[in-house]
PDB file of C-alpha atoms in Angstrom:
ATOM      1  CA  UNK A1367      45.619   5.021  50.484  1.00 74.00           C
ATOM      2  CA  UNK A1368      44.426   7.979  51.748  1.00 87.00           C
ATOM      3  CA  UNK A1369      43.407   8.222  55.734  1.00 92.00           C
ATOM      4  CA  UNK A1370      40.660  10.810  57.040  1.00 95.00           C
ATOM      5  CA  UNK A1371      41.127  12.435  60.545  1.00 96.00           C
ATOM      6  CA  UNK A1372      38.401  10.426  62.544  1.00 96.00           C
ATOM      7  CA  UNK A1373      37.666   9.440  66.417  1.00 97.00           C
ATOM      8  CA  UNK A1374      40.057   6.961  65.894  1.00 97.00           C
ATOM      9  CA  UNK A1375      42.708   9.630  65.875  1.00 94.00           C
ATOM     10  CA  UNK A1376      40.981  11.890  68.584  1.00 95.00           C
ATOM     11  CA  UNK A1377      40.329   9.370  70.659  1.00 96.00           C
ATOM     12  CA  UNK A1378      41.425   5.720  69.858  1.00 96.00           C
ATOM     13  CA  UNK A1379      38.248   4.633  69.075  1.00 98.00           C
ATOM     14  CA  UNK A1380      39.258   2.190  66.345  1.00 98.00           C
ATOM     15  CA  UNK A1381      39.710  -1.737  66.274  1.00 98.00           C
ATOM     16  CA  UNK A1382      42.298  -4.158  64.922  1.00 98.00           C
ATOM     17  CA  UNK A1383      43.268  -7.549  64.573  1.00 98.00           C
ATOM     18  CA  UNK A1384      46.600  -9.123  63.446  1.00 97.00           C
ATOM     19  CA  UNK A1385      46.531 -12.319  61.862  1.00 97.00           C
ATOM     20  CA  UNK A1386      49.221 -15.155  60.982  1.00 96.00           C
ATOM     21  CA  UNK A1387      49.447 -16.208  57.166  1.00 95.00           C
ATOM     22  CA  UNK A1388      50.805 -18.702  55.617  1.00 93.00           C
ATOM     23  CA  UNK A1389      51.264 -19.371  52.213  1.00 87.00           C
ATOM     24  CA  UNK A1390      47.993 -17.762  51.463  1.00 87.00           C
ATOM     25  CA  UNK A1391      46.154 -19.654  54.348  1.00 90.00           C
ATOM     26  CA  UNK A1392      44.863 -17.238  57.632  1.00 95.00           C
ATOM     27  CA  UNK A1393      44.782 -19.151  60.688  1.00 97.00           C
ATOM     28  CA  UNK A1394      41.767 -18.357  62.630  1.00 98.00           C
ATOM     29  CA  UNK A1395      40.333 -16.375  59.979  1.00 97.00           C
ATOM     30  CA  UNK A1396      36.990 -16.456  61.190  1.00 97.00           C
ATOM     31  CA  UNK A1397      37.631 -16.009  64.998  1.00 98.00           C
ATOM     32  CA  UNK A1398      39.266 -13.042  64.653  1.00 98.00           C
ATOM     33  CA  UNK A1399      36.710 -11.350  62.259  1.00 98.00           C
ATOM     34  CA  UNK A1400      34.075 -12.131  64.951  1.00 98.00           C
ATOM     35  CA  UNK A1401      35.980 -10.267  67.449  1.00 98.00           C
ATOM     36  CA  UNK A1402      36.794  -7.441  65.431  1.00 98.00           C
ATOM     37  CA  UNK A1403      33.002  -7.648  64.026  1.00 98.00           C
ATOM     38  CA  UNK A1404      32.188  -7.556  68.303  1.00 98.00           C
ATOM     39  CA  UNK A1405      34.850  -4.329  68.770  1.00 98.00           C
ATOM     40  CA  UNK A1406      32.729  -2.534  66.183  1.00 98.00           C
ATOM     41  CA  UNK A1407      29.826  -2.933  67.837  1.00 98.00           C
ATOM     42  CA  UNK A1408      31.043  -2.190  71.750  1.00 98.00           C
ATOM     43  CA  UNK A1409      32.345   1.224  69.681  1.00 98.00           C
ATOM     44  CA  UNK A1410      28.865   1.155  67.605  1.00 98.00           C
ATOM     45  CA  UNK A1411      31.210   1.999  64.497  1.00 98.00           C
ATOM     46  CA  UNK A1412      28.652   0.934  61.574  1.00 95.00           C
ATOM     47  CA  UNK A1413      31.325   0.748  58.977  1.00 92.00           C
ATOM     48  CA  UNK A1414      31.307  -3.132  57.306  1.00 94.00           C
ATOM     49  CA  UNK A1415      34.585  -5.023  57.024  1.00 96.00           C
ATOM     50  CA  UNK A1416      35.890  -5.116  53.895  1.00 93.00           C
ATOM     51  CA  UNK A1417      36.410  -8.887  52.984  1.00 94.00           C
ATOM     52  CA  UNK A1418      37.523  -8.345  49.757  1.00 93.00           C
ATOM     53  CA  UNK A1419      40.548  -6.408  50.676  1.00 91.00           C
ATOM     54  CA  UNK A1420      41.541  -8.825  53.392  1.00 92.00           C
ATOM     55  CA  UNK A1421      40.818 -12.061  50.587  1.00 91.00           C
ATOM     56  CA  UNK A1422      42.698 -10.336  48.062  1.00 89.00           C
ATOM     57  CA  UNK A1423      45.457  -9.691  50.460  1.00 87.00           C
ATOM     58  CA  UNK A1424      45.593 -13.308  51.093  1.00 86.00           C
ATOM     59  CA  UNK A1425      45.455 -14.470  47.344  1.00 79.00           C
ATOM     60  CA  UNK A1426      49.516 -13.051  47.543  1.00 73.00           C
ATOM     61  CA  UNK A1427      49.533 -16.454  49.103  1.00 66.00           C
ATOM     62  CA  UNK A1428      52.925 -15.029  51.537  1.00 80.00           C
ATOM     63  CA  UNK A1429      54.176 -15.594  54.900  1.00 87.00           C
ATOM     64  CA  UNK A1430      52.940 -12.909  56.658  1.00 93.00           C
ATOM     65  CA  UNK A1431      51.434 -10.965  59.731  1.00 95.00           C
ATOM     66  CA  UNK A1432      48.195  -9.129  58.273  1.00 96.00           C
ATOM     67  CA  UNK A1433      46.614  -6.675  60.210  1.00 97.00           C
ATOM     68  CA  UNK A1434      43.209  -5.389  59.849  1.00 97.00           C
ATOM     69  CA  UNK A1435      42.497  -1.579  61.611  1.00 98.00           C
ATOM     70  CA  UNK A1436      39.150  -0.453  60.924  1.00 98.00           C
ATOM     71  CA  UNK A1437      37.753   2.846  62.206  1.00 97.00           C
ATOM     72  CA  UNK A1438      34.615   5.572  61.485  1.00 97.00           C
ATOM     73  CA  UNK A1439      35.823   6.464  58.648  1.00 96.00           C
ATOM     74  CA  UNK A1440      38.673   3.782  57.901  1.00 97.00           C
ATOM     75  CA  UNK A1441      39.512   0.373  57.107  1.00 96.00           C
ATOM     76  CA  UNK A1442      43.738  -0.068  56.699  1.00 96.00           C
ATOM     77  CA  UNK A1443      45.489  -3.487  56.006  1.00 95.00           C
ATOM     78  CA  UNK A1444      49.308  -3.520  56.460  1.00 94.00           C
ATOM     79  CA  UNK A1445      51.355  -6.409  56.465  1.00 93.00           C
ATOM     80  CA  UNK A1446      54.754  -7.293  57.793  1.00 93.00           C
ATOM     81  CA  UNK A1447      56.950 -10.137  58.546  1.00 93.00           C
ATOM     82  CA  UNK A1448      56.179 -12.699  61.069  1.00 93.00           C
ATOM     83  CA  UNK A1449      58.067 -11.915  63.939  1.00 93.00           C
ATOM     84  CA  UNK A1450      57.726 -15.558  65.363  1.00 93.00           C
ATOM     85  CA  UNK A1451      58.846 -17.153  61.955  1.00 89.00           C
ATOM     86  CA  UNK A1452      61.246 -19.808  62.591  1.00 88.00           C
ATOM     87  CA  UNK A1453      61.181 -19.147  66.364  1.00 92.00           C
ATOM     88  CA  UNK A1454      62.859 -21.766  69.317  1.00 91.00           C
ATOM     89  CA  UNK A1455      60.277 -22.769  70.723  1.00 92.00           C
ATOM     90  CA  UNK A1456      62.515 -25.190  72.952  1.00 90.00           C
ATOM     91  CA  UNK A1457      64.193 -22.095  74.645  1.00 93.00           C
ATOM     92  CA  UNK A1458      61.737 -21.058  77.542  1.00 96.00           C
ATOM     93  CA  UNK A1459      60.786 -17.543  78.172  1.00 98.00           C
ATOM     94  CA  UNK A1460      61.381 -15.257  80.714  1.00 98.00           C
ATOM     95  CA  UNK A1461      58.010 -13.052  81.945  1.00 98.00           C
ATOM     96  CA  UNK A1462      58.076 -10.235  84.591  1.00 98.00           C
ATOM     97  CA  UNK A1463      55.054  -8.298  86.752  1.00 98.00           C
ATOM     98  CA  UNK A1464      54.197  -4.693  85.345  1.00 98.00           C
ATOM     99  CA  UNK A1465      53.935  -2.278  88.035  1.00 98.00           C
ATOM    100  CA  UNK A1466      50.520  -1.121  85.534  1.00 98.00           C
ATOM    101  CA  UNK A1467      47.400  -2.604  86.733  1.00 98.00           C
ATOM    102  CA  UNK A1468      44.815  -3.930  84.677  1.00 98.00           C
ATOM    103  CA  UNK A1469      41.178  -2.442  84.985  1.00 97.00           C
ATOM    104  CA  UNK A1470      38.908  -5.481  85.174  1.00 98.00           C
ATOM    105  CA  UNK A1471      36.153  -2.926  85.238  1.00 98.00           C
ATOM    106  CA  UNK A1472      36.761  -0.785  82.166  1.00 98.00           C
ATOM    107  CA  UNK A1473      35.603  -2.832  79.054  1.00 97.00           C
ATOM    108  CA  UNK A1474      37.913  -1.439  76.608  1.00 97.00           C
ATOM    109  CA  UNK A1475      39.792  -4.420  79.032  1.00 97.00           C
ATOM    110  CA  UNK A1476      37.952  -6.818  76.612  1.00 98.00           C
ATOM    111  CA  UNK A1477      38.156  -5.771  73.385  1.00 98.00           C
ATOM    112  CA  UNK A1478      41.062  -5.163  70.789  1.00 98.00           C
ATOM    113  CA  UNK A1479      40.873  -1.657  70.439  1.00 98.00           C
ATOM    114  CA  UNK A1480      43.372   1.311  69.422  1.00 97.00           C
ATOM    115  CA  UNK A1481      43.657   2.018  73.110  1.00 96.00           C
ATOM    116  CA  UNK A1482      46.776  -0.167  73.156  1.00 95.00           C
ATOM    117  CA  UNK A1483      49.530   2.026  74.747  1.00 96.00           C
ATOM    118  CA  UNK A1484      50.108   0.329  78.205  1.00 97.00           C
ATOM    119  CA  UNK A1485      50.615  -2.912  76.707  1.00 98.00           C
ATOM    120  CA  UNK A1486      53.252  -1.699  73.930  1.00 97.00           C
ATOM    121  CA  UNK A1487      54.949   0.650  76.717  1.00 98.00           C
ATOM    122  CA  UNK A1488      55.381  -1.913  79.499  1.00 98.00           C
ATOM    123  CA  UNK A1489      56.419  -4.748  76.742  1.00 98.00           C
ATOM    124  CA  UNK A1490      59.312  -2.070  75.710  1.00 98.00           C
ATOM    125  CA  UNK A1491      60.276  -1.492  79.688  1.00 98.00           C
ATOM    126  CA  UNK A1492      59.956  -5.085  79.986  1.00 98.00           C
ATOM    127  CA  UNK A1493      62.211  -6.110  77.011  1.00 97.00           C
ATOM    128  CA  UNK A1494      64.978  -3.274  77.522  1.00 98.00           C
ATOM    129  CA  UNK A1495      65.217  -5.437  80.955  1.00 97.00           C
ATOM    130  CA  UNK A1496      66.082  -8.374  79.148  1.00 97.00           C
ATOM    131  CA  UNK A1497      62.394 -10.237  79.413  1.00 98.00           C
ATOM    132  CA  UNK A1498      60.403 -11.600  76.607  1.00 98.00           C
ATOM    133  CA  UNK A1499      56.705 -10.783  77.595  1.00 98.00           C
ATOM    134  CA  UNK A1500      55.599  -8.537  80.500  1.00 98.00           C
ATOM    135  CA  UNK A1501      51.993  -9.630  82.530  1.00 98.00           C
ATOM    136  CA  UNK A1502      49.540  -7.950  84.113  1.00 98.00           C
ATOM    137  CA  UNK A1503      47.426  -7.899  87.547  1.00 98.00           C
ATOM    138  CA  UNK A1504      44.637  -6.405  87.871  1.00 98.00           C
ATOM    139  CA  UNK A1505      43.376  -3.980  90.891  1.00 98.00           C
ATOM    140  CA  UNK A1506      42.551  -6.876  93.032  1.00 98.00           C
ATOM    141  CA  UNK A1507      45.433  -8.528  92.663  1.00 98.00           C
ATOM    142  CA  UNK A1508      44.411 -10.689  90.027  1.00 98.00           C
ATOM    143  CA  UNK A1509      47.010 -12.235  87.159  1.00 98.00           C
ATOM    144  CA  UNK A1510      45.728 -11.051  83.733  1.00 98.00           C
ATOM    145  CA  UNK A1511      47.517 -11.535  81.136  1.00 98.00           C
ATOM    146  CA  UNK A1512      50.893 -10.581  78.952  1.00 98.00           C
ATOM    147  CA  UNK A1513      50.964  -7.689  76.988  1.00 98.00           C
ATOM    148  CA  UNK A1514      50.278  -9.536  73.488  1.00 98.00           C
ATOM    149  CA  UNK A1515      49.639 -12.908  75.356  1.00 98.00           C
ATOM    150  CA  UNK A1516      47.309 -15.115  77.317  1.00 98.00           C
ATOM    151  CA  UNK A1517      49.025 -17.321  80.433  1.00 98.00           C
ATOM    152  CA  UNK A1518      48.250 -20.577  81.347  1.00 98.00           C
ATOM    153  CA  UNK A1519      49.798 -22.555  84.076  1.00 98.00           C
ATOM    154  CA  UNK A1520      49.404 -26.061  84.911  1.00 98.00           C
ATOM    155  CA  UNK A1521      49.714 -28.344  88.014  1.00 96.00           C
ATOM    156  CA  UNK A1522      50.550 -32.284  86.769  1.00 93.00           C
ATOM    157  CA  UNK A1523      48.405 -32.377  83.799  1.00 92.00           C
ATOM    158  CA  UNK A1524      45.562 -30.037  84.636  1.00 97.00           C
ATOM    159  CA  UNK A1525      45.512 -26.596  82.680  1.00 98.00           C
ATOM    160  CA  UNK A1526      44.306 -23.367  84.589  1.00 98.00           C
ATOM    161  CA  UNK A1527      43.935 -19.695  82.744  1.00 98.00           C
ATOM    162  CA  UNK A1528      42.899 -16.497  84.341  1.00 98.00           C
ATOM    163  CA  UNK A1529      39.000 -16.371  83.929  1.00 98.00           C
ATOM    164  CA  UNK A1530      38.532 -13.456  81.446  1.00 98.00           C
ATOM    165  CA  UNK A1531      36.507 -11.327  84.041  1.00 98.00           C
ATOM    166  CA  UNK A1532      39.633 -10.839  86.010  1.00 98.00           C
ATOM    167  CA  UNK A1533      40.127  -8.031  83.024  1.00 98.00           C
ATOM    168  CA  UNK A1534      41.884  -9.778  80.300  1.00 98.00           C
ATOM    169  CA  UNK A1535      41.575  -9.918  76.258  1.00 98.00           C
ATOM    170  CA  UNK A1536      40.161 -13.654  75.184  1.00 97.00           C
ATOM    171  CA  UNK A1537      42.967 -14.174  71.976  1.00 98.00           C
ATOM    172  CA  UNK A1538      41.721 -16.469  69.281  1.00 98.00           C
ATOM    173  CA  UNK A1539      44.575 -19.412  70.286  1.00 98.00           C
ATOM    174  CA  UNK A1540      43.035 -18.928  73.365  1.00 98.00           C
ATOM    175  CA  UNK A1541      39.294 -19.557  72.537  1.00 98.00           C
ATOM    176  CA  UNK A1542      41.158 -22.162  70.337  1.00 98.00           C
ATOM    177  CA  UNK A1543      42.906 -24.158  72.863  1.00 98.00           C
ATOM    178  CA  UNK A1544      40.066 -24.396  75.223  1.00 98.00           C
ATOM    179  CA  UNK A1545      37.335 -25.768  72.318  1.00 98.00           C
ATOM    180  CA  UNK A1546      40.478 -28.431  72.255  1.00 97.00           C
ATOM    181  CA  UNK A1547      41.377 -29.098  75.777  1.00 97.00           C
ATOM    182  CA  UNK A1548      39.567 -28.986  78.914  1.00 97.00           C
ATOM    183  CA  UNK A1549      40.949 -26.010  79.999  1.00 98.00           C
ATOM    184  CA  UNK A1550      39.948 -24.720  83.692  1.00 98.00           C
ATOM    185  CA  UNK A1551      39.512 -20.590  83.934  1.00 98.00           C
ATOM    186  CA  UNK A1552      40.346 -19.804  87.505  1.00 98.00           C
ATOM    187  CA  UNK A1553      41.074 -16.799  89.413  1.00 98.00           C
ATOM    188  CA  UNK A1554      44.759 -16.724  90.004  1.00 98.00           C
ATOM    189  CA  UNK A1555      47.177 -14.714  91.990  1.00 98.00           C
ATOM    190  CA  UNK A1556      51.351 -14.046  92.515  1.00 96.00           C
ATOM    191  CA  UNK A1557      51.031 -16.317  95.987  1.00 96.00           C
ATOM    192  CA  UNK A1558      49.442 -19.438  93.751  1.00 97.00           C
ATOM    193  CA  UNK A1559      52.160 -19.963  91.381  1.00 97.00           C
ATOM    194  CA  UNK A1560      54.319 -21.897  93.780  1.00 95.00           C
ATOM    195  CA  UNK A1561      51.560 -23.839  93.229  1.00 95.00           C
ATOM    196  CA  UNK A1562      51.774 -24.773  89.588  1.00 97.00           C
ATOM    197  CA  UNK A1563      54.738 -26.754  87.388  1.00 96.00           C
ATOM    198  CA  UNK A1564      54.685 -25.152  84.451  1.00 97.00           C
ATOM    199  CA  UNK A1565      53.335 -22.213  82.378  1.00 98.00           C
ATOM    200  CA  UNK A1566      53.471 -21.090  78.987  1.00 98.00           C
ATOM    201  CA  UNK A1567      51.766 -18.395  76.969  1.00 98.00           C
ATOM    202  CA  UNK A1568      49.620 -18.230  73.330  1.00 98.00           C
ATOM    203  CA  UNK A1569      48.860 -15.472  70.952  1.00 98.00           C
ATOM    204  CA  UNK A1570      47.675 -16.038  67.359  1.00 97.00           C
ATOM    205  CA  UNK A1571      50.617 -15.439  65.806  1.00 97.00           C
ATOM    206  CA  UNK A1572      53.229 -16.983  68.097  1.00 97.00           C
ATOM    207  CA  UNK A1573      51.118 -20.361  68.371  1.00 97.00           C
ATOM    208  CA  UNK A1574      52.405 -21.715  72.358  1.00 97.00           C
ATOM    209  CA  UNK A1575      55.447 -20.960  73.731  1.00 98.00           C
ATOM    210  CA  UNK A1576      57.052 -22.131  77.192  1.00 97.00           C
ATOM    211  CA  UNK A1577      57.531 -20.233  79.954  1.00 98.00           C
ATOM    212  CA  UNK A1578      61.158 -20.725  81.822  1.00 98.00           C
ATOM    213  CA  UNK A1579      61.180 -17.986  84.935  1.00 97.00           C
ATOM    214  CA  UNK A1580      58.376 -15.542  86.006  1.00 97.00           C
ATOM    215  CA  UNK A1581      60.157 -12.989  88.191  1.00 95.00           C
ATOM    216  CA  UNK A1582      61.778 -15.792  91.102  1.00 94.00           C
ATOM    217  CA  UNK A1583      59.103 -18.395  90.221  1.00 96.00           C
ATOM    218  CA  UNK A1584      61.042 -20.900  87.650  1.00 96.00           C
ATOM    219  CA  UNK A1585      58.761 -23.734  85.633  1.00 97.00           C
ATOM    220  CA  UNK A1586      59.890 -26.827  83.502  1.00 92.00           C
ATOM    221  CA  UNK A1587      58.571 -27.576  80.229  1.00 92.00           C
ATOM    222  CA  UNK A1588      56.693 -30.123  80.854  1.00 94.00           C
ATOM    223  CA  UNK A1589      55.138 -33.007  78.659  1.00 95.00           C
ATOM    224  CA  UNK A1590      51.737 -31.800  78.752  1.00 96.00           C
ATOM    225  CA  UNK A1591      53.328 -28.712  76.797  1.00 96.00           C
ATOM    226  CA  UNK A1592      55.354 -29.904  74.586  1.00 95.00           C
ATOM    227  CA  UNK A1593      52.074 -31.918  73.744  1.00 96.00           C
ATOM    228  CA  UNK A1594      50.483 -28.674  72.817  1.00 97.00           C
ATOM    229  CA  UNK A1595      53.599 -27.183  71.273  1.00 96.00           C
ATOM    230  CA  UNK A1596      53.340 -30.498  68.758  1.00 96.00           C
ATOM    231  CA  UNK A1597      49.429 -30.317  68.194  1.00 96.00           C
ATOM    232  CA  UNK A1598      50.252 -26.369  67.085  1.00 96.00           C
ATOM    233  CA  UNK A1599      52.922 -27.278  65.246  1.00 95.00           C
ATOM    234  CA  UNK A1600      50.826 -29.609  63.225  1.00 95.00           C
ATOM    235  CA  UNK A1601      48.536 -26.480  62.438  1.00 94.00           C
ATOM    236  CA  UNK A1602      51.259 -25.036  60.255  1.00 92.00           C
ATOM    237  CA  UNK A1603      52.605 -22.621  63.095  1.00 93.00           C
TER     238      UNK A1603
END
């Protein structure tokens, strides 16, 4: 496949989406075209998406993590092994603060674009320190969200998320989970958590997954979660 040196290159002006597959079937297919389709447009990049590539890609009928980069003058799809394949999602997770701040002003804050490096930097800082996901505040103080995840928290059976204005990226399981549940978007800070019971965090590959320890603040799984661990499981994840 050849690539041609575009703004994408000079200046990360580029899209992408990563999508779980499997055995042929993309979950969320149509949400995350729609927000690529919307990254394209906050970039006004008028190249189409290629469907046929990404349908033939998904006639391989494999277990897979396809991802979708589309720029001005390019459209790649790679794909690679699932990295939450097979994952325990008993085990809870350990989170930790980035010292990087969020800008709830920018809005390259809320959309998937090339522009990508302080979430892959801080993840590697954060996993080097033995953490699983790192999250972010924003200038006011605000919680965010991880670096490839959205946070929720919970107090008894009542689900709160940070309300996307705060500066965070809406993920498909995200959007998902909140056409399913009556999910409460709230702003939320570091001082609230001793506040909440538990917490656990989504992406669209990784399904749900339980948070143990956030810094010093420590959270049980709860029953409410592993209700929503089952209902994912039950979508294939």
């Amino acid at each position: 496949m050849k690539i041609e040196f575009d703004t994408a290159f000079s200046f990360g002006l580029g899209v992408f989406e990563t999508i779980k597959v499997v055995n042929g079937k993309a979950f969320f297919l149509e949400k995350h075209l729609k927000r690529l389709q919307k990254g394209l447009d906050f970039l006004a990049i008028k190249q189409p998406i290629n469907l046929d590539n990404i349908y033939s890609a998904l006639e391989e009928g494999q277990n897979i993590a396809l991802k979708i980069i589309v720029s001005e003058k390019n459209q790649v799809i790679t794909k690679r092994s699932d990295p939450y394949s097979g994952i325990d999602r008993k085990k809870g997770k350990k989170l930790i603060f980035s010292s990087v701040l969020r800008n709830s002003t920018s809005p390259f804050t809320y959309h998937k674009t090339l522009q990508y490096g302080d979430n892959i930097l801080e993840k590697h800082k954060a996993t080097e320190q033995g953490y699983d996901e790192v999250l972010f505040l924003n200038e006011k103080g605000y919680i965010c969200e991880g670096a490839v995840t959205n946070i929720f928290f919970l107090k008894g059976k009542k689900i709160y998320t940070p309300v996307q204005n705060v500066g965070l990226l809406a993920g498909t399981m995200r959007e998902y989970l909140m056409e399913q549940y009556p999910i409460q978007e709230s702003i939320i800070t570091k001082e609230q958590l001793k506040d909440f019971d538990a917490c656990f965090i989504s992406n669209a590959l990784m399904g749900i997954l339980w948070v143990e320890q956030l810094e010093n603040f420590h959270f049980a799984q709860s029953q409410t979660i592993k209700e929503l661990i089952e209902h994912i499981e039950n979508l294939g994840f």
